Amino acid sequence: MKRRREDGSIACIRSGVKISSVLLLICIIYWSLVTSNTLHVQSLYKEPRKYVYEPVEFRSSPNDTEWHQLEDMRWERSEDSDTSTKLLMKRKNLLLRMVKNSERLRTLWEEELSQLAPRGVVMSAGTQEQLTNAFASMFVLRNVTESILPIALCHYGEVSEESQMFIKQHIKKVQFIDMSQFPYPEYHLEVFDGHPGPRSREDGYMVKILALRAAPFKEIVFVDVDSFPLDDPYKLFRLPQYVDHGSVFWPDVWKGKTELYEFFNIAKDSPWYKDGDIGEWRERVGKYYDEEDGEWDVDGLNSEAVVANQAEAGQLLFNRERHWDVLEILLLLNMHHNITYHVPGTLGDKDTFRVAFALAGKVHDYYQVPIGPLFGMVDFAKHGVPDNKPRYRTLGNVQLHPKGHMVFHHKTVEKLPATGDPEYRVWPIDIVTTPMSEEQGRNMMFGGSEWRALDKGWFQWGFLEYDIKYIICGFNCTCSLSEMHKIDKICTGRTEQQKNLFDFAFPVTAVKVPDGHPARKGSAALARAYDLLPPEGI
C-alpha cells in the first residue's frame, strides 16, 4: 500500500515537472519573441546618431561646369517677370544636367546621408504660433500614438534656450536645427534674398522645403506643425507603396489644375493631361458647371475630362537617400517662388513636389494616396454653443491610410494661438465626413445661398444641420471607421463620382467618432498640451 502511494507521488511529481517544463518553455519562447521584436523596433528607432553630425559643404570640383555657372548666378534676380522667368529656366536646365551627370554632387550626397539616422519626424517653424502648434503636434505624437521616432524641429532664426528647455521637458528625443546656420548650397539662388529670415506666407513655404534639405534623417515623415498624427507614423514606412516608390503624399479636396507642367514643357506628365497615363488616383467626372451658360454641362469635351486631386502637403513621407535629386529640383522650384507660386492654379509648395519628380524623370515614383480627405467636425449643438455659427464646424482635413483608417488630422482651421488664452477652447472631433468631393468642399467653405441670405459673411467653414446625413456605424449602417472610403457606397449607395455632382453631393455623409478613437484622443491631447503653455507662450 505504502509502495503504491509512493509511486503515485512520484508520478504526480513527474507530471508537475513536465507541466512546469512546458510552461517554462512557453515563457522562454514568448520572452524571446518579445525581446527580438523590441530589439528590432529599437534598431529601427535609432537616435539621431551618437556621434556629432557635421553637415557637408557642397563645393564644386574644377570640372563641374554647370555647377560653376550656377554659382555665378547665385545672386542674379530681376524685377522684370520675363527676365526672371528666363533666369529660372536657365538655372533649371543647368541643374537638371548637374544632378544627372555630376559625380561630385552624388558623392557629396552619399557622404552627407551616410552620417544620418535612418528615420525620423521633421517639422519646420518660423513664428511663435508655429512653435506653439509644433509643441502640440509633438505632444500628440508622444502621448496618443506613443511613437518613439526621433523628432527634428527645423527653424529659421533663433529659438530661445527657455523655449527649447520647455519643449524638451515635455517631449523626449527632440532636437532643434537652426537652418540659418545650415550650410546653404551656393549653386542655388540665395535664400530669402539676403534677408535674415521669413517675412511672408510664401517665405513660410520655403522654410518647409529647407527643412527637407536640412533634415538629419535618411527617410522622413514631414508634418506641418498644425498636422497631428493619429497613428504611429513609423508604420507608414512599411507601406508597400512607400517601399516601391520612396514617397507618399496625400490629396487635397480641390481638383483645380496647376499649369506648372505646361510652364516647364512637361504637360504629358501632368495628372490633368487627357491622353496620358491617368494613374490609379484619377477620376472621370461627367458633369461640369459652365460659368458662361450658368448650366451643368453633361455633353461634349467636358464629359471626357479627367480631373485629379491636388496635393495637400501638410504631411508626407520622403526617402532622401533615394530621391536626393528630386530634393535638389524641389529647392530650385521653391526658391523661385516669385514665379512658380504665381503660375495659374498653383498655391505654395504643395504641387511643386510632383513637378519636381516629373522634372527628375521619376513621375511614377510620386505616390499619392487615392482616397480624398475627410473633414473632422465639431457638433456645436452637442456643446451648447449659441446658434450663430454652422451647426457642424470644420476642424480641418483628416487624411487616410490607403486601407481607409485615419492617420493624420491637419488642423487647417482653428489653429492654436501663439499664447495661452484662457478663453480659447480646443474643440473635439465629434464627427467625420466620408471622403469629400470638391463640390462638397466648396459648400463647406463658402456655404450656399441660405448662408449668405443670413448675412453670416463670406466663409461658412462648416455645414448647416440639413447638409449632413448622420450615421452611427453598427446602429443604422453596417460600416467601420477603419474603412472610411467604403461608407458612402455601403450606407448611401453613392459613388465618389456622383459625390462630385451637384444633384448627388448632398446631404454629406458623416459618422460619429466614439470617445476611445484616436481622433478623439488627439483632441483631448491637444487641449492638455495647450493647458501646459505659459500665458506668454513658448
Coordinates of C-alpha atoms in Angstrom, one line a residue:
M1 CA 0.0 0.0 0.0
K2 CA 2.8 2.3 1.0
R3 CA 4.7 1.4 -2.2
R4 CA 1.7 2.3 -4.3
R5 CA 1.3 5.6 -2.5
E6 CA 5.0 6.4 -3.2
D7 CA 4.6 5.5 -6.9
G8 CA 1.6 7.8 -7.1
S9 CA 3.5 10.7 -5.5
I10 CA 6.4 10.2 -7.9
A11 CA 4.0 10.2 -10.9
C12 CA 2.5 13.4 -9.6
I13 CA 5.9 15.0 -9.2
R14 CA 6.9 13.9 -12.7
S15 CA 3.7 15.2 -14.2
G16 CA 4.2 18.5 -12.4
V17 CA 7.7 18.7 -13.7
K18 CA 6.5 18.1 -17.2
I19 CA 3.9 20.8 -16.9
S20 CA 6.4 23.2 -15.4
S21 CA 8.8 22.5 -18.2
V22 CA 6.2 23.2 -20.8
L23 CA 5.2 26.4 -19.1
L24 CA 8.8 27.4 -18.8
L25 CA 9.4 26.7 -22.5
I26 CA 6.4 28.8 -23.4
C27 CA 7.6 31.6 -21.3
I28 CA 11.1 31.4 -22.8
I29 CA 9.6 31.4 -26.4
Y30 CA 7.3 34.3 -25.6
W31 CA 10.2 36.3 -23.9
S32 CA 12.4 35.6 -27.0
L33 CA 9.8 36.8 -29.4
V34 CA 9.1 40.0 -27.3
T35 CA 12.8 40.7 -26.9
S36 CA 13.6 40.1 -30.5
N37 CA 10.7 42.3 -31.6
T38 CA 11.7 45.0 -29.2
L39 CA 15.3 44.9 -30.3
H40 CA 14.2 45.0 -33.9
V41 CA 11.9 48.0 -33.3
Q42 CA 14.7 49.7 -31.3
S43 CA 17.2 49.2 -34.1
L44 CA 14.8 51.0 -36.4
Y45 CA 14.1 53.8 -33.9
K46 CA 17.8 54.8 -33.6
E47 CA 18.7 58.1 -32.0
P48 CA 19.9 60.7 -34.5
R49 CA 23.4 59.3 -34.2
K50 CA 25.6 59.2 -31.1
Y51 CA 28.5 61.0 -32.8
V52 CA 28.4 64.6 -33.9
Y53 CA 26.7 65.1 -37.3
E54 CA 28.7 67.6 -39.4
P55 CA 26.8 68.9 -42.4
V56 CA 28.7 68.5 -45.6
E57 CA 29.6 71.7 -47.5
F58 CA 28.6 71.1 -51.1
R59 CA 31.5 72.6 -53.1
S60 CA 32.3 72.0 -56.7
S61 CA 35.3 70.4 -58.4
P62 CA 37.2 72.1 -61.2
N63 CA 35.4 70.0 -63.9
D64 CA 31.8 70.8 -62.8
T65 CA 30.9 73.3 -65.5
E66 CA 27.2 73.5 -64.7
W67 CA 28.0 73.9 -61.0
H68 CA 30.3 76.9 -61.6
Q69 CA 27.7 78.5 -63.9
L70 CA 25.0 78.2 -61.2
E71 CA 27.3 79.6 -58.5
D72 CA 28.0 82.6 -60.7
M73 CA 24.2 83.1 -61.0
R74 CA 23.6 82.8 -57.2
W75 CA 22.6 86.5 -56.7
E76 CA 21.0 87.2 -60.1
R77 CA 17.5 88.5 -59.8
S78 CA 15.2 90.7 -61.8
E79 CA 12.1 92.7 -61.1
D80 CA 11.0 92.1 -64.7
S81 CA 8.8 89.0 -65.0
D82 CA 10.2 87.9 -68.4
T83 CA 13.8 88.2 -67.3
S84 CA 13.1 86.3 -64.0
T85 CA 11.5 83.5 -66.0
K86 CA 14.5 83.3 -68.3
L87 CA 16.8 83.1 -65.3
L88 CA 14.7 80.3 -63.8
M89 CA 14.7 78.3 -67.0
K90 CA 18.4 78.7 -67.4
R91 CA 19.0 77.5 -63.8
K92 CA 16.6 74.6 -64.3
N93 CA 18.4 73.3 -67.4
L94 CA 21.8 73.6 -65.7
L95 CA 20.6 71.9 -62.5
L96 CA 19.0 69.0 -64.4
R97 CA 22.2 68.3 -66.2
M98 CA 24.1 68.6 -62.9
V99 CA 22.0 66.2 -60.9
K100 CA 22.2 63.7 -63.8
N101 CA 25.9 64.0 -64.6
S102 CA 27.9 65.3 -61.6
E103 CA 29.7 62.5 -59.8
R104 CA 30.9 65.1 -57.4
L105 CA 27.3 66.0 -56.4
R106 CA 26.4 62.3 -56.0
T107 CA 29.4 61.7 -53.8
L108 CA 28.7 64.6 -51.5
W109 CA 25.1 63.5 -51.1
E110 CA 26.3 60.0 -50.2
E111 CA 28.8 61.4 -47.7
E112 CA 26.0 63.6 -46.2
L113 CA 23.5 60.8 -46.0
S114 CA 26.0 58.2 -44.5
Q115 CA 26.1 60.2 -41.3
L116 CA 22.3 60.3 -40.7
A117 CA 19.9 58.2 -38.6
P118 CA 17.6 56.1 -40.7
R119 CA 14.2 57.5 -40.0
G120 CA 12.5 60.4 -38.1
V121 CA 9.8 63.0 -37.9
V122 CA 10.6 66.5 -39.3
M123 CA 8.7 69.8 -38.6
S124 CA 9.5 73.4 -39.5
A125 CA 8.6 76.5 -37.6
G126 CA 9.3 80.2 -38.2
T127 CA 6.9 82.0 -35.8
Q128 CA 5.8 81.8 -32.2
E129 CA 2.4 80.5 -33.3
Q130 CA 4.0 77.8 -35.3
L131 CA 6.2 76.9 -32.3
T132 CA 3.1 76.5 -30.2
N133 CA 1.4 74.2 -32.7
A134 CA 4.6 72.2 -33.2
F135 CA 4.7 71.6 -29.4
A136 CA 1.1 70.4 -29.5
S137 CA 1.8 68.1 -32.5
M138 CA 4.8 66.6 -30.8
F139 CA 2.7 66.1 -27.6
V140 CA 0.1 64.2 -29.6
L141 CA 2.8 62.1 -31.3
R142 CA 4.3 61.0 -28.0
N143 CA 1.1 60.7 -25.9
V144 CA -1.6 59.4 -28.3
T145 CA 0.4 57.4 -30.9
E146 CA 3.2 56.6 -28.4
S147 CA 5.7 56.9 -31.3
I148 CA 9.3 56.9 -30.3
L149 CA 10.6 58.1 -33.6
P150 CA 13.1 60.9 -33.1
I151 CA 11.9 64.4 -34.0
A152 CA 13.8 67.3 -35.6
L153 CA 12.3 70.8 -35.3
C154 CA 13.8 72.9 -38.0
H155 CA 13.6 76.6 -37.5
Y156 CA 15.0 79.6 -39.3
G157 CA 16.5 82.0 -36.8
E158 CA 16.9 81.6 -33.0
V159 CA 14.6 79.7 -30.7
S160 CA 15.4 80.7 -27.1
E161 CA 17.0 78.4 -24.6
E162 CA 13.9 78.8 -22.4
S163 CA 11.6 77.6 -25.3
Q164 CA 13.9 74.7 -26.1
M165 CA 14.0 73.7 -22.4
F166 CA 10.2 73.9 -22.1
I167 CA 9.7 71.6 -25.1
K168 CA 12.4 69.2 -24.1
Q169 CA 10.8 69.0 -20.6
H170 CA 7.7 67.5 -22.1
I171 CA 8.9 65.9 -25.3
K172 CA 11.6 63.2 -25.4
K173 CA 14.0 62.7 -28.3
V174 CA 13.6 66.1 -30.0
Q175 CA 16.5 68.2 -31.5
F176 CA 16.5 71.8 -32.8
I177 CA 18.1 72.7 -36.1
D178 CA 18.6 76.4 -36.9
M179 CA 18.5 76.4 -40.7
S180 CA 20.0 79.9 -40.8
Q181 CA 23.3 78.3 -39.7
F182 CA 23.0 75.3 -42.0
P183 CA 25.4 75.3 -45.0
Y184 CA 23.3 76.5 -47.9
P185 CA 24.4 75.2 -51.3
E186 CA 25.9 78.0 -53.3
Y187 CA 24.6 76.7 -56.6
H188 CA 21.1 77.6 -55.6
L189 CA 19.5 81.1 -55.6
E190 CA 20.3 82.8 -52.3
V191 CA 17.6 82.1 -49.8
F192 CA 15.3 85.0 -48.6
D193 CA 17.3 87.3 -50.9
G194 CA 19.8 88.1 -48.2
H195 CA 17.2 88.9 -45.5
P196 CA 17.6 87.4 -42.1
G197 CA 14.5 85.2 -42.2
P198 CA 10.9 84.6 -43.3
R199 CA 8.8 87.6 -43.9
S200 CA 5.7 86.3 -45.6
R201 CA 3.5 83.3 -46.2
E202 CA 5.5 82.4 -49.3
D203 CA 8.7 82.5 -47.2
G204 CA 7.0 80.1 -44.8
Y205 CA 6.6 77.6 -47.6
M206 CA 10.3 77.9 -48.4
V207 CA 11.2 77.2 -44.8
K208 CA 9.4 73.9 -45.1
I209 CA 11.5 72.9 -48.2
L210 CA 14.7 74.0 -46.4
A211 CA 13.7 71.7 -43.6
L212 CA 13.5 68.8 -46.0
R213 CA 17.0 69.7 -47.1
A214 CA 18.4 70.1 -43.6
A215 CA 16.7 67.1 -42.0
P216 CA 19.0 64.8 -40.0
F217 CA 17.4 61.6 -41.3
K218 CA 17.7 59.5 -44.5
E219 CA 13.9 58.8 -44.6
I220 CA 11.5 61.3 -43.1
V221 CA 7.9 61.8 -42.1
F222 CA 7.4 65.5 -42.6
V223 CA 4.4 67.0 -40.8
D224 CA 3.3 70.6 -40.8
V225 CA 3.2 72.0 -37.2
D226 CA -0.6 72.0 -37.4
S227 CA -0.8 68.4 -38.5
F228 CA -1.3 65.8 -35.8
P229 CA -0.6 62.1 -36.2
L230 CA -3.4 59.8 -35.2
D231 CA -1.3 56.6 -35.5
D232 CA 2.4 55.9 -35.1
P233 CA 3.9 57.3 -38.4
Y234 CA 6.6 54.7 -38.2
K235 CA 4.1 52.1 -39.5
L236 CA 3.8 54.1 -42.7
F237 CA 7.4 53.3 -43.7
R238 CA 6.2 49.7 -44.1
L239 CA 3.6 50.6 -46.7
P240 CA 4.2 48.6 -49.9
Q241 CA 3.6 51.9 -51.8
Y242 CA 6.4 53.6 -49.9
V243 CA 8.7 50.7 -50.3
D244 CA 8.1 50.7 -54.0
H245 CA 8.2 54.4 -54.7
G246 CA 10.1 56.1 -51.8
S247 CA 7.4 58.6 -51.3
V248 CA 3.8 59.0 -50.0
F249 CA 1.7 62.1 -50.4
W250 CA -1.9 62.9 -49.5
P251 CA -4.6 64.6 -51.6
D252 CA -6.4 67.9 -51.2
V253 CA -10.1 68.1 -51.7
W254 CA -9.5 70.5 -54.6
K255 CA -9.1 69.3 -58.2
G256 CA -8.2 72.5 -60.0
K257 CA -5.4 72.3 -62.5
T258 CA -2.0 73.8 -61.9
E259 CA -0.3 74.9 -65.1
L260 CA 3.3 74.3 -63.8
Y261 CA 3.5 71.3 -66.2
E262 CA 2.8 73.5 -69.2
F263 CA 5.1 76.2 -67.8
F264 CA 8.0 73.7 -67.7
N265 CA 7.0 72.0 -71.0
I266 CA 6.2 68.6 -69.4
A267 CA 2.4 68.7 -70.0
K268 CA 2.3 64.9 -70.6
D269 CA 3.4 64.3 -67.0
S270 CA 0.5 66.3 -65.7
P271 CA -2.2 64.3 -63.8
W272 CA -4.6 66.6 -65.8
Y273 CA -3.3 65.5 -69.2
K274 CA -6.2 63.9 -71.0
D275 CA -4.3 61.4 -73.2
G276 CA -1.6 60.5 -70.7
D277 CA -1.3 57.6 -68.2
I278 CA -4.1 58.5 -65.9
G279 CA -2.8 56.5 -63.0
E280 CA -4.6 54.9 -60.1
W281 CA -5.7 58.2 -58.4
R282 CA -7.6 59.9 -61.2
E283 CA -11.4 60.1 -61.5
R284 CA -13.6 60.6 -64.5
V285 CA -16.3 63.2 -63.9
G286 CA -19.1 63.7 -66.4
K287 CA -20.8 66.9 -65.3
Y288 CA -19.3 70.4 -65.1
Y289 CA -20.6 73.8 -64.3
D290 CA -20.5 76.1 -67.3
E291 CA -19.9 79.6 -66.0
E292 CA -20.9 81.3 -69.2
D293 CA -24.2 79.5 -69.6
G294 CA -24.9 79.0 -65.9
E295 CA -25.8 75.4 -66.6
W296 CA -24.5 72.0 -65.6
D297 CA -23.0 70.6 -68.8
V298 CA -23.1 66.8 -69.5
D299 CA -22.1 66.9 -73.2
G300 CA -19.1 67.5 -75.3
L301 CA -15.5 67.5 -74.2
N302 CA -16.2 68.2 -70.5
S303 CA -17.8 64.8 -70.1
E304 CA -14.5 63.2 -71.0
A305 CA -12.3 65.4 -68.9
V306 CA -10.0 63.8 -66.4
V307 CA -9.7 65.5 -63.0
A308 CA -7.1 64.8 -60.4
N309 CA -6.8 65.9 -56.8
Q310 CA -4.2 68.5 -56.0
A311 CA -1.7 67.6 -53.3
E312 CA -2.2 68.5 -49.6
A313 CA 1.3 68.6 -48.4
G314 CA 0.7 69.0 -44.7
Q315 CA 2.2 65.6 -44.2
L316 CA 4.4 63.4 -46.4
L317 CA 6.9 60.6 -46.5
F318 CA 10.1 61.1 -48.4
N319 CA 13.2 58.9 -48.9
R320 CA 16.1 61.4 -49.3
E321 CA 18.6 58.6 -50.0
R322 CA 16.6 57.5 -53.0
H323 CA 15.4 60.9 -54.2
W324 CA 18.1 63.4 -53.3
D325 CA 17.9 64.6 -57.0
V326 CA 14.2 65.4 -56.6
L327 CA 15.0 67.4 -53.5
E328 CA 17.6 69.5 -55.4
I329 CA 14.9 70.3 -58.0
L330 CA 12.3 71.0 -55.3
L331 CA 14.7 73.6 -53.8
L332 CA 15.1 75.2 -57.2
L333 CA 11.3 75.5 -57.7
N334 CA 10.6 76.9 -54.3
M335 CA 13.5 79.3 -54.1
H336 CA 12.0 80.9 -57.3
H337 CA 8.6 81.3 -55.5
N338 CA 8.1 84.7 -57.0
I339 CA 7.5 82.9 -60.3
T340 CA 6.4 79.3 -59.5
Y341 CA 3.8 80.2 -56.8
H342 CA 2.1 82.6 -59.3
V343 CA 1.7 80.2 -62.2
P344 CA -2.1 79.8 -62.6
G345 CA -3.6 77.1 -60.4
T346 CA -0.6 76.9 -58.0
L347 CA -0.7 77.6 -54.3
G348 CA 2.6 77.5 -52.5
D349 CA 4.7 74.4 -52.3
K350 CA 2.1 71.7 -52.4
D351 CA 2.0 71.0 -56.1
T352 CA 5.8 71.6 -56.7
F353 CA 6.5 68.1 -55.3
R354 CA 5.0 66.1 -58.2
V355 CA 6.5 68.6 -60.7
A356 CA 10.0 68.0 -59.2
F357 CA 9.5 64.3 -59.6
A358 CA 8.5 64.8 -63.2
L359 CA 11.5 67.1 -64.0
A360 CA 13.8 64.4 -62.4
G361 CA 12.2 61.8 -64.8
K362 CA 10.7 60.0 -61.8
V363 CA 7.0 60.9 -62.1
H364 CA 5.9 57.3 -61.5
D365 CA 7.7 57.4 -58.1
Y366 CA 5.4 60.1 -56.9
Y367 CA 2.7 58.2 -55.0
Q368 CA -0.4 59.9 -53.8
V369 CA -3.0 58.2 -51.6
P370 CA -6.0 57.7 -53.9
I371 CA -8.6 58.4 -51.2
G372 CA -9.7 62.1 -50.7
P373 CA -9.6 63.7 -47.2
L374 CA -12.3 63.7 -44.7
F375 CA -13.4 66.7 -42.7
G376 CA -13.2 66.4 -38.9
M377 CA -16.0 68.4 -37.3
V378 CA -17.4 69.6 -34.0
D379 CA -21.1 69.5 -33.4
F380 CA -21.8 72.8 -31.8
A381 CA -25.4 71.7 -30.8
K382 CA -23.8 69.0 -28.7
H383 CA -21.8 71.6 -26.7
G384 CA -24.5 74.1 -26.2
V385 CA -22.9 76.8 -28.5
P386 CA -25.4 79.6 -29.4
D387 CA -26.9 79.3 -32.9
N388 CA -24.6 81.9 -34.5
K389 CA -22.4 79.5 -36.5
P390 CA -23.0 76.5 -38.7
R391 CA -24.0 73.6 -36.5
Y392 CA -21.1 71.5 -37.8
R393 CA -17.8 73.5 -37.8
T394 CA -14.8 72.0 -39.7
L395 CA -11.6 71.5 -37.7
G396 CA -9.6 70.7 -40.8
N397 CA -8.7 67.7 -43.0
V398 CA -8.4 64.2 -41.8
Q399 CA -6.1 62.1 -44.0
L400 CA -6.5 58.4 -44.5
H401 CA -4.2 55.3 -44.7
P402 CA -4.5 53.7 -48.2
K403 CA -6.6 51.0 -46.4
G404 CA -9.1 53.6 -45.1
H405 CA -8.4 54.4 -41.5
M406 CA -7.4 57.8 -40.1
V407 CA -3.7 58.7 -39.8
F408 CA -3.4 62.5 -39.7
H409 CA -5.5 65.4 -38.6
H410 CA -4.4 68.6 -40.4
K411 CA -5.8 71.4 -38.4
T412 CA -6.1 73.8 -41.4
V413 CA -8.5 76.0 -39.4
E414 CA -9.0 76.7 -35.6
K415 CA -5.2 76.6 -35.1
L416 CA -3.8 77.0 -31.6
P417 CA -3.0 80.7 -30.8
A418 CA 0.6 81.7 -30.0
T419 CA 0.0 82.4 -26.3
G420 CA -2.0 80.8 -23.6
D421 CA -5.5 82.3 -23.9
P422 CA -7.9 81.1 -21.1
E423 CA -10.9 81.9 -23.4
Y424 CA -9.6 79.6 -26.2
R425 CA -11.2 76.2 -26.4
V426 CA -9.9 73.1 -28.2
W427 CA -13.0 71.6 -29.8
P428 CA -13.2 67.8 -30.1
I429 CA -13.8 66.0 -33.3
D430 CA -17.4 64.8 -32.8
I431 CA -18.0 63.6 -36.4
V432 CA -16.0 62.9 -39.5
T433 CA -17.4 63.1 -43.0
T434 CA -16.7 60.4 -45.6
P435 CA -14.0 61.4 -48.2
M436 CA -15.0 64.8 -49.5
S437 CA -15.7 65.7 -53.1
E438 CA -14.7 69.1 -54.5
E439 CA -18.4 70.1 -54.7
Q440 CA -18.9 69.2 -51.0
G441 CA -15.7 71.0 -50.1
R442 CA -16.8 74.2 -51.9
N443 CA -20.1 74.1 -50.0
M444 CA -18.3 73.6 -46.7
M445 CA -16.0 76.6 -47.2
F446 CA -18.4 79.1 -48.9
G447 CA -21.8 77.8 -48.0
G448 CA -24.9 78.1 -50.1
S449 CA -27.3 80.9 -50.8
E450 CA -29.1 80.1 -47.5
W451 CA -25.9 81.0 -45.6
R452 CA -25.3 84.3 -47.4
A453 CA -29.0 85.2 -47.1
L454 CA -28.5 85.0 -43.3
D455 CA -25.8 87.7 -43.7
K456 CA -23.2 85.5 -42.0
G457 CA -20.2 86.5 -44.0
W458 CA -18.4 85.1 -47.0
F459 CA -16.9 81.9 -45.4
Q460 CA -19.1 79.3 -43.8
W461 CA -16.4 76.8 -42.7
G462 CA -18.9 74.1 -42.0
F463 CA -22.3 72.6 -42.7
L464 CA -25.8 73.6 -41.8
E465 CA -27.9 71.0 -40.0
Y466 CA -29.7 69.7 -43.1
D467 CA -26.4 69.4 -45.1
I468 CA -25.4 66.4 -43.0
K469 CA -26.7 62.8 -43.0
Y470 CA -25.7 61.4 -39.7
I471 CA -24.7 57.7 -39.4
I472 CA -23.7 55.6 -36.5
C473 CA -21.7 52.6 -37.6
G474 CA -23.2 49.4 -36.2
F475 CA -26.5 51.0 -35.4
N476 CA -28.1 52.3 -38.6
C477 CA -25.4 51.1 -41.0
T478 CA -23.0 48.1 -41.1
C479 CA -19.9 50.2 -41.6
S480 CA -16.5 50.7 -40.0
L481 CA -14.3 53.7 -39.2
S482 CA -11.4 51.5 -40.3
E483 CA -12.6 51.7 -43.9
M484 CA -13.9 55.2 -44.3
H485 CA -13.7 55.1 -48.1
K486 CA -16.4 52.4 -48.3
I487 CA -19.0 54.0 -46.1
D488 CA -20.8 56.1 -48.7
K489 CA -21.2 53.1 -51.0
I490 CA -22.4 50.9 -48.2
C491 CA -24.7 53.3 -46.4
T492 CA -26.0 55.7 -49.2
G493 CA -25.2 53.9 -52.5
R494 CA -23.3 56.9 -53.8
T495 CA -20.1 56.6 -55.8
E496 CA -17.2 59.0 -55.5
Q497 CA -18.0 60.3 -59.0
Q498 CA -21.6 61.0 -58.0
K499 CA -20.5 63.0 -55.0
N500 CA -18.9 65.5 -57.4
L501 CA -22.2 66.2 -59.0
F502 CA -24.3 69.0 -57.5
D503 CA -27.5 66.9 -57.7
F504 CA -26.0 64.0 -55.7
A505 CA -23.5 65.7 -53.4
F506 CA -25.9 66.4 -50.5
P507 CA -26.5 65.6 -47.8
V508 CA -22.9 64.9 -46.8
T509 CA -22.5 61.6 -45.1
A510 CA -20.9 61.9 -41.6
V511 CA -20.1 59.3 -38.9
K512 CA -20.0 59.7 -35.2
V513 CA -16.5 59.3 -33.7
P514 CA -16.5 57.2 -30.5
D515 CA -14.7 58.5 -27.3
G516 CA -11.9 56.0 -27.5
H517 CA -11.0 56.7 -31.1
P518 CA -7.5 58.3 -31.8
A519 CA -9.2 61.3 -33.3
R520 CA -11.0 62.0 -30.0
K521 CA -7.9 61.2 -28.0
G522 CA -5.9 63.6 -30.3
S523 CA -8.3 66.4 -29.5
A524 CA -8.0 65.7 -25.8
A525 CA -4.2 65.7 -26.0
L526 CA -4.3 69.0 -27.9
A527 CA -6.2 70.5 -25.0
R528 CA -3.8 69.1 -22.5
A529 CA -0.8 70.5 -24.5
Y530 CA -2.4 73.9 -24.7
D531 CA -3.1 73.9 -20.9
L532 CA 0.7 73.3 -20.3
L533 CA 1.6 76.5 -22.2
P534 CA 2.7 79.5 -20.1
P535 CA 0.5 82.6 -20.5
E536 CA 3.1 84.4 -22.6
G537 CA 3.6 81.4 -24.9
I538 CA 6.7 79.3 -25.6

